[in-house]
Each structure stands twice: as structure tokens, then as C-alpha cells.
PDB file of C-alpha atoms in Angstrom:
ATOM      1  CA  MET M   1      12.027  10.967  17.306  1.00  0.00           C
ATOM      2  CA  ALA M   2      12.448   7.579  19.050  1.00  0.00           C
ATOM      3  CA  ILE M   3       9.416   5.060  18.674  1.00  0.00           C
ATOM      4  CA  GLY M   4       8.783   5.437  22.659  1.00  0.00           C
ATOM      5  CA  SER M   5       8.043   8.781  21.278  1.00  0.00           C
ATOM      6  CA  ALA M   6       5.911   8.464  18.162  1.00  0.00           C
ATOM      7  CA  GLY M   7       3.152   7.807  20.199  1.00  0.00           C
ATOM      8  CA  THR M   8       1.522   3.650  21.179  1.00  0.00           C
ATOM      9  CA  ALA M   9      -1.006   1.037  20.489  1.00  0.00           C
ATOM     10  CA  GLY M  10      -4.584   3.342  21.399  1.00  0.00           C
ATOM     11  CA  GLY M  11      -3.049   6.986  21.887  1.00  0.00           C
ATOM     12  CA  ASP M  12      -3.006   9.405  19.928  1.00  0.00           C
ATOM     13  CA  ARG M  13      -2.208   9.850  17.084  1.00  0.00           C
ATOM     14  CA  PRO M  14       1.266  11.345  15.307  1.00  0.00           C
ATOM     15  CA  GLU M  15       0.861  14.110  12.299  1.00  0.00           C
ATOM     16  CA  LEU M  16       2.212  14.801   9.979  1.00  0.00           C
ATOM     17  CA  ALA M  17       2.303  18.215   8.077  1.00  0.00           C
ATOM     18  CA  SER M  18       0.492  16.322   4.834  1.00  0.00           C
ATOM     19  CA  GLY M  19      -2.264  14.524   7.781  1.00  0.00           C
ATOM     20  CA  ALA M  20      -0.877  11.101   7.584  1.00  0.00           C
ATOM     21  CA  THR M  21      -0.544   9.686  10.493  1.00  0.00           C
ATOM     22  CA  TRP M  22       0.309   6.433  12.694  1.00  0.00           C
ATOM     23  CA  ARG M  23      -0.707   3.901  15.257  1.00  0.00           C
ATOM     24  CA  VAL M  24       1.973   2.035  16.671  1.00  0.00           C
ATOM     25  CA  HIS M  25       1.434  -1.907  17.496  1.00  0.00           C
ATOM     26  CA  GLY M  26       3.069  -3.956  19.980  1.00  0.00           C
ATOM     27  CA  SER M  27       6.818  -3.216  21.651  1.00  0.00           C
ATOM     28  CA  GLY M  28      10.840  -4.375  20.936  1.00  0.00           C
ATOM     29  CA  ALA M  29      12.915  -4.342  17.541  1.00  0.00           C
ATOM     30  CA  PRO M  30      12.238  -4.351  15.148  1.00  0.00           C
ATOM     31  CA  VAL M  31      10.526  -1.458  14.297  1.00  0.00           C
ATOM     32  CA  THR M  32       8.613  -2.308  11.040  1.00  0.00           C
ATOM     33  CA  LEU M  33       6.017   0.732   8.903  1.00  0.00           C
ATOM     34  CA  VAL M  34       3.089  -0.981   6.611  1.00  0.00           C
ATOM     35  CA  VAL M  35       1.700   1.077   4.244  1.00  0.00           C
ATOM     36  CA  HIS M  36      -1.059   0.730   2.477  1.00  0.00           C
ATOM     37  CA  GLY M  37      -2.776   0.937  -0.493  1.00  0.00           C
ATOM     38  CA  LEU M  38      -5.543   3.488  -2.203  1.00  0.00           C
ATOM     39  CA  GLY M  39      -8.226   3.281  -0.851  1.00  0.00           C
ATOM     40  CA  ALA M  40      -7.535   1.167   1.831  1.00  0.00           C
ATOM     41  CA  THR M  41     -10.207   0.703   4.812  1.00  0.00           C
ATOM     42  CA  GLU M  42      -8.839   0.864   7.966  1.00  0.00           C
ATOM     43  CA  GLY M  43      -8.867  -3.028   8.978  1.00  0.00           C
ATOM     44  CA  GLU M  44      -7.253  -3.670   5.127  1.00  0.00           C
ATOM     45  CA  ALA M  45      -4.673  -2.086   6.725  1.00  0.00           C
ATOM     46  CA  ARG M  46      -3.259  -2.630   9.440  1.00  0.00           C
ATOM     47  CA  ILE M  47      -3.629  -7.551   7.249  1.00  0.00           C
ATOM     48  CA  PRO M  48       0.449  -7.214   6.209  1.00  0.00           C
ATOM     49  CA  ALA M  49       1.264  -6.395  10.161  1.00  0.00           C
ATOM     50  CA  SER M  50      -0.434  -9.491  11.401  1.00  0.00           C
ATOM     51  CA  GLY M  51       1.806 -11.431  12.968  1.00  0.00           C
ATOM     52  CA  LEU M  52       5.036  -9.813  12.551  1.00  0.00           C
ATOM     53  CA  ARG M  53       7.429  -9.489  15.960  1.00  0.00           C
ATOM     54  CA  GLY M  54       8.429  -6.448  17.431  1.00  0.00           C
ATOM     55  CA  THR M  55       7.152  -2.913  16.759  1.00  0.00           C
ATOM     56  CA  ARG M  56       4.384  -2.718  13.624  1.00  0.00           C
ATOM     57  CA  VAL M  57       3.373   0.597  13.162  1.00  0.00           C
ATOM     58  CA  VAL M  58       0.844   1.349  11.097  1.00  0.00           C
ATOM     59  CA  LEU M  59       0.750   4.297   8.399  1.00  0.00           C
ATOM     60  CA  THR M  60      -2.302   6.518   7.482  1.00  0.00           C
ATOM     61  CA  LEU M  61      -2.133   8.408   4.456  1.00  0.00           C
ATOM     62  CA  PRO M  62      -3.318  11.351   4.208  1.00  0.00           C
ATOM     63  CA  GLY M  63      -7.795  10.904   2.835  1.00  0.00           C
ATOM     64  CA  HIS M  64      -7.384   7.776   4.790  1.00  0.00           C
ATOM     65  CA  GLY M  65      -9.423   6.068   7.976  1.00  0.00           C
ATOM     66  CA  GLY M  66      -9.067   9.264  11.175  1.00  0.00           C
ATOM     67  CA  ALA M  67      -6.149  10.896   8.734  1.00  0.00           C
ATOM     68  CA  ALA M  68      -6.843  14.401   7.856  1.00  0.00           C
ATOM     69  CA  ASP M  69      -7.299  15.200   3.557  1.00  0.00           C
ATOM     70  CA  PRO M  70      -4.332  16.561   2.128  1.00  0.00           C
ATOM     71  CA  ALA M  71      -3.923  19.446   0.565  1.00  0.00           C
ATOM     72  CA  ASP M  72      -4.602  19.437  -3.994  1.00  0.00           C
ATOM     73  CA  GLY M  73      -1.725  18.208  -5.589  1.00  0.00           C
ATOM     74  CA  TYR M  74      -1.088  15.779  -2.768  1.00  0.00           C
ATOM     75  CA  TRP M  75      -0.824  12.811  -4.906  1.00  0.00           C
ATOM     76  CA  SER M  76       2.193  12.303  -6.634  1.00  0.00           C
ATOM     77  CA  TYR M  77       4.627   9.252  -5.533  1.00  0.00           C
ATOM     78  CA  GLU M  78       6.956  11.638  -4.790  1.00  0.00           C
ATOM     79  CA  ARG M  79       4.742  13.345  -1.917  1.00  0.00           C
ATOM     80  CA  VAL M  80       3.734  10.115  -0.254  1.00  0.00           C
ATOM     81  CA  ALA M  81       7.259   9.122  -0.038  1.00  0.00           C
ATOM     82  CA  ASP M  82       8.311  12.027   1.160  1.00  0.00           C
ATOM     83  CA  ASP M  83       5.878  10.989   3.509  1.00  0.00           C
ATOM     84  CA  VAL M  84       6.374   7.073   4.279  1.00  0.00           C
ATOM     85  CA  LEU M  85       9.658   8.044   4.924  1.00  0.00           C
ATOM     86  CA  GLU M  86       9.240  10.714   7.361  1.00  0.00           C
ATOM     87  CA  ALA M  87       7.631   8.296   9.256  1.00  0.00           C
ATOM     88  CA  ALA M  88       9.916   5.909   9.034  1.00  0.00           C
ATOM     89  CA  ASP M  89      12.841   8.513  10.034  1.00  0.00           C
ATOM     90  CA  GLN M  90      10.251   9.452  13.628  1.00  0.00           C
ATOM     91  CA  VAL M  91       9.242   6.373  14.699  1.00  0.00           C
ATOM     92  CA  GLY M  92      12.869   4.520  13.741  1.00  0.00           C
ATOM     93  CA  ALA M  93      11.556   2.019  11.077  1.00  0.00           C
ATOM     94  CA  GLU M  94      13.721  -0.447   9.852  1.00  0.00           C
ATOM     95  CA  ARG M  95      11.804  -2.906   7.883  1.00  0.00           C
ATOM     96  CA  ALA M  96       8.850  -2.283   5.702  1.00  0.00           C
ATOM     97  CA  VAL M  97       5.827  -3.118   4.442  1.00  0.00           C
ATOM     98  CA  GLY M  98       4.182  -1.513   1.259  1.00  0.00           C
ATOM     99  CA  VAL M  99       0.784  -2.620  -0.437  1.00  0.00           C
ATOM    100  CA  SER M 100       0.114  -1.522  -3.790  1.00  0.00           C
ATOM    101  CA  LEU M 101       0.727   2.693  -3.410  1.00  0.00           C
ATOM    102  CA  GLY M 102       2.732   2.378  -1.146  1.00  0.00           C
ATOM    103  CA  ALA M 103       5.019  -0.234  -2.328  1.00  0.00           C
ATOM    104  CA  GLY M 104       5.835   2.450  -5.073  1.00  0.00           C
ATOM    105  CA  ALA M 105       6.891   4.907  -2.575  1.00  0.00           C
ATOM    106  CA  LEU M 106       8.398   2.314  -1.097  1.00  0.00           C
ATOM    107  CA  THR M 107      10.331   1.295  -4.208  1.00  0.00           C
ATOM    108  CA  ARG M 108      10.870   5.671  -5.227  1.00  0.00           C
ATOM    109  CA  ILE M 109      12.324   5.304  -1.478  1.00  0.00           C
ATOM    110  CA  ALA M 110      14.306   2.473  -1.745  1.00  0.00           C
ATOM    111  CA  ALA M 111      15.957   3.929  -5.634  1.00  0.00           C
ATOM    112  CA  ARG M 112      17.554   6.646  -3.391  1.00  0.00           C
ATOM    113  CA  ASN M 113      18.040   5.630  -0.061  1.00  0.00           C
ATOM    114  CA  PRO M 114      19.744   2.152  -1.303  1.00  0.00           C
ATOM    115  CA  VAL M 115      20.397   0.938   2.389  1.00  0.00           C
ATOM    116  CA  ARG M 116      18.077   2.523   4.275  1.00  0.00           C
ATOM    117  CA  PHE M 117      15.527  -0.078   5.535  1.00  0.00           C
ATOM    118  CA  GLU M 118      17.381  -3.731   6.387  1.00  0.00           C
ATOM    119  CA  ARG M 119      14.385  -5.337   4.571  1.00  0.00           C
ATOM    120  CA  LEU M 120      11.721  -5.127   2.651  1.00  0.00           C
ATOM    121  CA  VAL M 121       7.828  -6.364   1.329  1.00  0.00           C
ATOM    122  CA  LEU M 122       6.049  -4.670  -1.739  1.00  0.00           C
ATOM    123  CA  LEU M 123       2.754  -6.247  -1.808  1.00  0.00           C
ATOM    124  CA  LEU M 124       0.903  -5.504  -5.156  1.00  0.00           C
ATOM    125  CA  PRO M 125       3.105  -3.834  -6.259  1.00  0.00           C
ATOM    126  CA  ALA M 126       0.884  -1.228  -9.270  1.00  0.00           C
ATOM    127  CA  ALA M 127       3.528   0.529 -11.481  1.00  0.00           C
ATOM    128  CA  LEU M 128       7.695   0.900 -11.549  1.00  0.00           C
ATOM    129  CA  ASP M 129       8.954   3.348 -14.433  1.00  0.00           C
ATOM    130  CA  GLN M 130       5.850   3.193 -16.585  1.00  0.00           C
ATOM    131  CA  PRO M 131       1.781   4.197 -15.280  1.00  0.00           C
ATOM    132  CA  ARG M 132      -0.989   1.616 -15.331  1.00  0.00           C
ATOM    133  CA  GLY M 133      -0.939  -0.137 -17.987  1.00  0.00           C
ATOM    134  CA  GLY M 134      -4.361   0.920 -21.232  1.00  0.00           C
ATOM    135  CA  GLU M 135      -7.296  -1.480 -19.095  1.00  0.00           C
ATOM    136  CA  VAL M 136      -6.177  -0.864 -15.579  1.00  0.00           C
ATOM    137  CA  THR M 137      -6.523   3.426 -15.777  1.00  0.00           C
ATOM    138  CA  GLU M 138     -10.120   2.228 -16.875  1.00  0.00           C
ATOM    139  CA  VAL M 139     -10.667   1.324 -13.811  1.00  0.00           C
ATOM    140  CA  PHE M 140      -9.776   4.006 -12.293  1.00  0.00           C
ATOM    141  CA  ASP M 141     -11.706   5.942 -14.184  1.00  0.00           C
ATOM    142  CA  ARG M 142     -15.190   4.271 -13.527  1.00  0.00           C
ATOM    143  CA  LEU M 143     -14.679   4.852  -9.933  1.00  0.00           C
ATOM    144  CA  ALA M 144     -13.450   8.253 -10.293  1.00  0.00           C
ATOM    145  CA  ALA M 145     -17.010   8.577 -12.392  1.00  0.00           C
ATOM    146  CA  GLY M 146     -18.975   6.793  -9.099  1.00  0.00           C
ATOM    147  CA  VAL M 147     -17.240   9.435  -6.765  1.00  0.00           C
ATOM    148  CA  ALA M 148     -18.069  11.677  -9.533  1.00  0.00           C
ATOM    149  CA  ALA M 149     -22.449   9.875  -9.247  1.00  0.00           C
ATOM    150  CA  ALA M 150     -22.485   9.363  -5.299  1.00  0.00           C
ATOM    151  CA  ALA M 151     -23.916  12.872  -4.729  1.00  0.00           C
ATOM    152  CA  GLU M 152     -26.932  11.580  -6.681  1.00  0.00           C
ATOM    153  CA  ASP M 153     -27.041   8.251  -6.456  1.00  0.00           C
ATOM    154  CA  ASP M 154     -25.193   7.767  -3.070  1.00  0.00           C
ATOM    155  CA  GLY M 155     -22.373   5.451  -3.744  1.00  0.00           C
ATOM    156  CA  GLU M 156     -24.964   3.255  -5.713  1.00  0.00           C
ATOM    157  CA  TRP M 157     -22.875   2.933  -8.457  1.00  0.00           C
ATOM    158  CA  LEU M 158     -19.179   3.751  -6.565  1.00  0.00           C
ATOM    159  CA  ARG M 159     -20.158   0.299  -4.784  1.00  0.00           C
ATOM    160  CA  ALA M 160     -21.863  -1.160  -7.435  1.00  0.00           C
ATOM    161  CA  ILE M 161     -17.813  -0.942  -9.215  1.00  0.00           C
ATOM    162  CA  VAL M 162     -15.950  -1.649  -5.729  1.00  0.00           C
ATOM    163  CA  GLY M 163     -18.132  -5.449  -5.499  1.00  0.00           C
ATOM    164  CA  SER M 164     -17.001  -6.243  -9.175  1.00  0.00           C
ATOM    165  CA  GLY M 165     -13.526  -6.829  -9.242  1.00  0.00           C
ATOM    166  CA  LEU M 166     -14.234  -8.873  -5.757  1.00  0.00           C
ATOM    167  CA  PRO M 167     -13.500 -13.372  -5.766  1.00  0.00           C
ATOM    168  CA  GLY M 168     -16.896 -14.156  -5.549  1.00  0.00           C
ATOM    169  CA  ASP M 169     -16.016 -16.801  -2.821  1.00  0.00           C
ATOM    170  CA  ALA M 170     -14.311 -14.724  -0.601  1.00  0.00           C
ATOM    171  CA  ASP M 171     -16.096 -13.274   3.257  1.00  0.00           C
ATOM    172  CA  VAL M 172     -15.640  -9.341   2.584  1.00  0.00           C
ATOM    173  CA  GLY M 173     -18.186  -8.504   5.340  1.00  0.00           C
ATOM    174  CA  HIS M 174     -18.719  -4.539   5.327  1.00  0.00           C
ATOM    175  CA  TYR M 175     -15.197  -3.959   2.511  1.00  0.00           C
ATOM    176  CA  VAL M 176     -17.144  -3.078  -0.180  1.00  0.00           C
ATOM    177  CA  GLU M 177     -19.054  -0.446   1.703  1.00  0.00           C
ATOM    178  CA  GLN M 178     -16.297   0.771   3.833  1.00  0.00           C
ATOM    179  CA  ARG M 179     -13.782   0.891   0.527  1.00  0.00           C
ATOM    180  CA  ALA M 180     -16.038   2.872  -0.995  1.00  0.00           C
ATOM    181  CA  ALA M 181     -15.944   5.616   2.210  1.00  0.00           C
ATOM    182  CA  THR M 182     -12.825   5.787   1.603  1.00  0.00           C
ATOM    183  CA  LEU M 183     -12.851   5.975  -1.791  1.00  0.00           C
ATOM    184  CA  ARG M 184     -15.010   9.276  -1.690  1.00  0.00           C
ATOM    185  CA  ARG M 185     -12.417  10.977  -0.543  1.00  0.00           C
ATOM    186  CA  LEU M 186      -9.495  10.346  -3.086  1.00  0.00           C
ATOM    187  CA  GLY M 187     -11.461  11.491  -5.935  1.00  0.00           C
ATOM    188  CA  PRO M 188      -8.131  13.523  -7.362  1.00  0.00           C
ATOM    189  CA  ALA M 189      -5.933  10.474  -6.468  1.00  0.00           C
ATOM    190  CA  LEU M 190      -8.674   7.789  -8.730  1.00  0.00           C
ATOM    191  CA  ARG M 191      -7.435  10.661 -11.303  1.00  0.00           C
ATOM    192  CA  THR M 192      -3.309  10.896 -11.341  1.00  0.00           C
ATOM    193  CA  LEU M 193      -2.063   8.245  -9.862  1.00  0.00           C
ATOM    194  CA  PRO M 194      -2.771   5.475 -11.835  1.00  0.00           C
ATOM    195  CA  ARG M 195      -1.103   7.762 -15.401  1.00  0.00           C
ATOM    196  CA  GLN M 196       2.210   8.130 -12.962  1.00  0.00           C
ATOM    197  CA  ALA M 197       4.772   5.856 -11.716  1.00  0.00           C
ATOM    198  CA  PRO M 198       7.553   5.351  -9.115  1.00  0.00           C
ATOM    199  CA  LEU M 199      10.549   5.505 -11.357  1.00  0.00           C
ATOM    200  CA  ASP M 200      12.249   7.215 -14.351  1.00  0.00           C
ATOM    201  CA  ASP M 201      14.089   4.287 -14.392  1.00  0.00           C
ATOM    202  CA  SER M 202      14.285   0.796 -13.150  1.00  0.00           C
ATOM    203  CA  ALA M 203      17.773   0.539 -13.233  1.00  0.00           C
ATOM    204  CA  GLU M 204      17.160   2.297 -10.220  1.00  0.00           C
ATOM    205  CA  LEU M 205      16.854   0.045  -8.456  1.00  0.00           C
ATOM    206  CA  SER M 206      20.334  -1.648  -8.471  1.00  0.00           C
ATOM    207  CA  ALA M 207      21.902  -0.578  -5.714  1.00  0.00           C
ATOM    208  CA  VAL M 208      19.953  -1.702  -3.612  1.00  0.00           C
ATOM    209  CA  ALA M 209      21.621  -3.667  -0.707  1.00  0.00           C
ATOM    210  CA  SER M 210      17.411  -4.695   1.483  1.00  0.00           C
ATOM    211  CA  PRO M 211      16.749  -8.566   0.809  1.00  0.00           C
ATOM    212  CA  ALA M 212      12.847  -8.241  -0.523  1.00  0.00           C
ATOM    213  CA  LEU M 213       9.334 -10.305  -0.356  1.00  0.00           C
ATOM    214  CA  VAL M 214       7.981  -9.368  -3.415  1.00  0.00           C
ATOM    215  CA  ILE M 215       3.978 -10.266  -3.928  1.00  0.00           C
ATOM    216  CA  GLY M 216       1.424 -10.456  -7.316  1.00  0.00           C
ATOM    217  CA  ALA M 217      -1.411 -11.854  -8.062  1.00  0.00           C
ATOM    218  CA  ALA M 218      -2.601 -13.136 -10.824  1.00  0.00           C
ATOM    219  CA  SER M 219      -6.304 -12.234 -11.823  1.00  0.00           C
ATOM    220  CA  ASP M 220      -5.690  -8.351  -9.641  1.00  0.00           C
ATOM    221  CA  PRO M 221      -7.807  -6.089 -11.987  1.00  0.00           C
ATOM    222  CA  LEU M 222      -5.719  -3.302 -10.441  1.00  0.00           C
ATOM    223  CA  HIS M 223      -2.168  -4.993 -10.144  1.00  0.00           C
ATOM    224  CA  ASP M 224      -0.889  -6.199 -13.484  1.00  0.00           C
ATOM    225  CA  PRO M 225       1.160  -9.381 -11.748  1.00  0.00           C
ATOM    226  CA  SER M 226       3.750  -8.844 -14.626  1.00  0.00           C
ATOM    227  CA  VAL M 227       4.760  -5.273 -12.093  1.00  0.00           C
ATOM    228  CA  ALA M 228       6.338  -7.740  -9.368  1.00  0.00           C
ATOM    229  CA  GLU M 229       8.112  -9.963 -11.964  1.00  0.00           C
ATOM    230  CA  GLY M 230       9.499  -6.829 -13.797  1.00  0.00           C
ATOM    231  CA  LEU M 231      10.142  -5.468 -10.177  1.00  0.00           C
ATOM    232  CA  ALA M 232      11.900  -9.038  -8.583  1.00  0.00           C
ATOM    233  CA  ALA M 233      14.630  -9.022 -11.391  1.00  0.00           C
ATOM    234  CA  VAL M 234      15.481  -5.921 -11.149  1.00  0.00           C
ATOM    235  CA  LEU M 235      16.635  -5.927  -7.656  1.00  0.00           C
ATOM    236  CA  PRO M 236      19.703  -7.661  -6.608  1.00  0.00           C
ATOM    237  CA  ASP M 237      18.204 -10.047  -3.137  1.00  0.00           C
ATOM    238  CA  ALA M 238      14.762 -10.300  -3.883  1.00  0.00           C
ATOM    239  CA  ARG M 239      12.162 -13.121  -4.117  1.00  0.00           C
ATOM    240  CA  LEU M 240       8.853 -13.582  -6.708  1.00  0.00           C
ATOM    241  CA  GLU M 241       5.490 -14.729  -5.108  1.00  0.00           C
ATOM    242  CA  VAL M 242       2.543 -14.673  -7.467  1.00  0.00           C
ATOM    243  CA  PHE M 243      -0.572 -15.620  -5.991  1.00  0.00           C
ATOM    244  CA  ASP M 244      -3.623 -16.658  -7.979  1.00  0.00           C
ATOM    245  CA  SER M 245      -5.602 -14.987  -7.105  1.00  0.00           C
ATOM    246  CA  ALA M 246      -7.868 -11.586  -7.942  1.00  0.00           C
ATOM    247  CA  ALA M 247      -7.140 -10.785  -3.608  1.00  0.00           C
ATOM    248  CA  PRO M 248      -5.150 -12.501  -1.399  1.00  0.00           C
ATOM    249  CA  MET M 249      -6.026  -9.690   0.669  1.00  0.00           C
ATOM    250  CA  LEU M 250      -9.187 -11.018   1.362  1.00  0.00           C
ATOM    251  CA  ASP M 251      -8.698 -14.259  -0.163  1.00  0.00           C
ATOM    252  CA  ARG M 252      -6.476 -15.991   0.845  1.00  0.00           C
ATOM    253  CA  ARG M 253      -4.469 -13.787   4.188  1.00  0.00           C
ATOM    254  CA  PRO M 254      -3.473 -17.583   5.928  1.00  0.00           C
ATOM    255  CA  GLU M 255      -0.922 -17.842   3.300  1.00  0.00           C
ATOM    256  CA  LEU M 256      -0.070 -13.941   3.228  1.00  0.00           C
ATOM    257  CA  ARG M 257       0.398 -14.002   6.216  1.00  0.00           C
ATOM    258  CA  LYS M 258       2.463 -17.054   6.406  1.00  0.00           C
ATOM    259  CA  LEU M 259       4.592 -15.851   3.657  1.00  0.00           C
ATOM    260  CA  LEU M 260       4.928 -12.234   5.722  1.00  0.00           C
ATOM    261  CA  THR M 261       6.494 -13.574   8.751  1.00  0.00           C
ATOM    262  CA  GLY M 262       8.673 -16.765   7.419  1.00  0.00           C
ATOM    263  CA  PHE M 263      10.470 -13.976   5.419  1.00  0.00           C
ATOM    264  CA  LEU M 264      10.157 -10.543   8.227  1.00  0.00           C
ATOM    265  CA  ASN M 265      10.367 -13.678  11.854  1.00  0.00           C
ATOM    266  CA  ASP M 266      12.554 -16.157  10.584  1.00  0.00           C
ATOM    267  CA  ARG M 267      15.772 -14.103   9.883  1.00  0.00           C
TER     268      ARG M 267
END
């Protein structure tokens, strides 16, 4: 499907069979697909698209924002990657930006389709060929427990867990409330995805032709920076940037935007 028939900014959202949907912003070339992380709010999902030239297509995965909840058993890197690739093909995306889960899906696509995208940004990758570490998985287990308890405490514990992982000096506004509301739809994903990895072997990436920008965060409790370092090391043409931050999408947004636009706009 051509970009012109895939949807326009503010128009009806096209939808995949899984419930995934997207919004189109801007026009012209290049077409960049932006894929959010697990539990991202709608505003958070749009952050990596800010300032990019051409057409930005912001994907909304099932269970997020205005997308429908997925069928049972949906939450695997394989299923998410299938949706991301289908959306990319429908809108004719030449480039892609993925955050956390979105980065994992794009990593899986790149391993199997080394020339599918001409340029990749992999922001806060969560796993490569091993599941997340035990301490990170414990955080997700607490989030899942908070979701389970939300029916009785109206999400109070869940909001406390979400807020505890944020930089103390960041202006987060209503972010904690919005993210907690999103996570309440994602109990199965919180239990299963941290125990999975996008790839069986990182060597699968050795044939990827796309220049890639890999971005990590040194203090992020959910994204070990060693994953970003390992991913950049195995990609043939990768640049690594690591923020001294726990949540650069919240407290280092101007610098992050400069990195993304410099990598995607000036080439």
C-alpha cells in the first residue's frame, strides 16, 4: 500500500489484523516508521518522530493507545516483528526508529531482512540474544503484580512502581498516570517479554547493510546499557551513543532529538 492510501495525519487509523495501527505525520520522502516500547504512552511514542524530515509513521502496537487489545499469546518478539514489518511494507518505510521493544522487533527484522531498511535507529534496546537480566526481570514482575493488584487499590501500587524508576528532576507531568493506565492493559506482556530475546544468536546481524545508530542509557533500570554496547558491536555499520541518564526520552530530549535528526536528516 502506498503512503498516500495508508492514512494521513489526523485521519482514520489503518489497522492490522492484530489490532496494531498507525498515524502518518508530514509528507514526502523519506518515510520513517517509528515503533514505541512496551507500555509507552501516545505522547511518548511520538517523541522519536519529532523533527524528522519527510513522512513519519508512528506505529501503535496492540494494547496501547487507541489500538485494540491483542489476542491471547500475541506477546513475542516474533509476532511484534511481523506486525512492524507488515506496517513498514504497507506504508513504504525506508527507515525505522525503534524504542526498547520496538528496537528488538527491528533487530529481528534486520537479521532476517538485512537490506530492508536503508537506515536504523535502535533506542534503548532491551535484549539481543539473551533475555533481560534477573534484576530487570524482577522489576517487570513487580509491575505485573502491580497490574494484578490494580483492581483493588485503583492502581496506587502500580503508579508508585512506575514513578520510582524516573529521574527525580524530570518534568514528567501526567506521565506516571498515563503509563500506569497503559500498563494495566499489558499484564501478559509484562510477564512474558522480559524472558524472551529477539534473536537466537547475535551473529545473525553480521549481514545487515544498514547504517545504524544505537542509543543506550547508563542508569536506566529497565535497559542495561551493555545490551546497546553489544548490539553496536555486532552490527557492521553502527554508531553507539550512551546517555548518562535513567530516562533520556524524558530528561535529555533536546540532545536525543539532535542525535536522531543529525543521523536521519543530514544524509
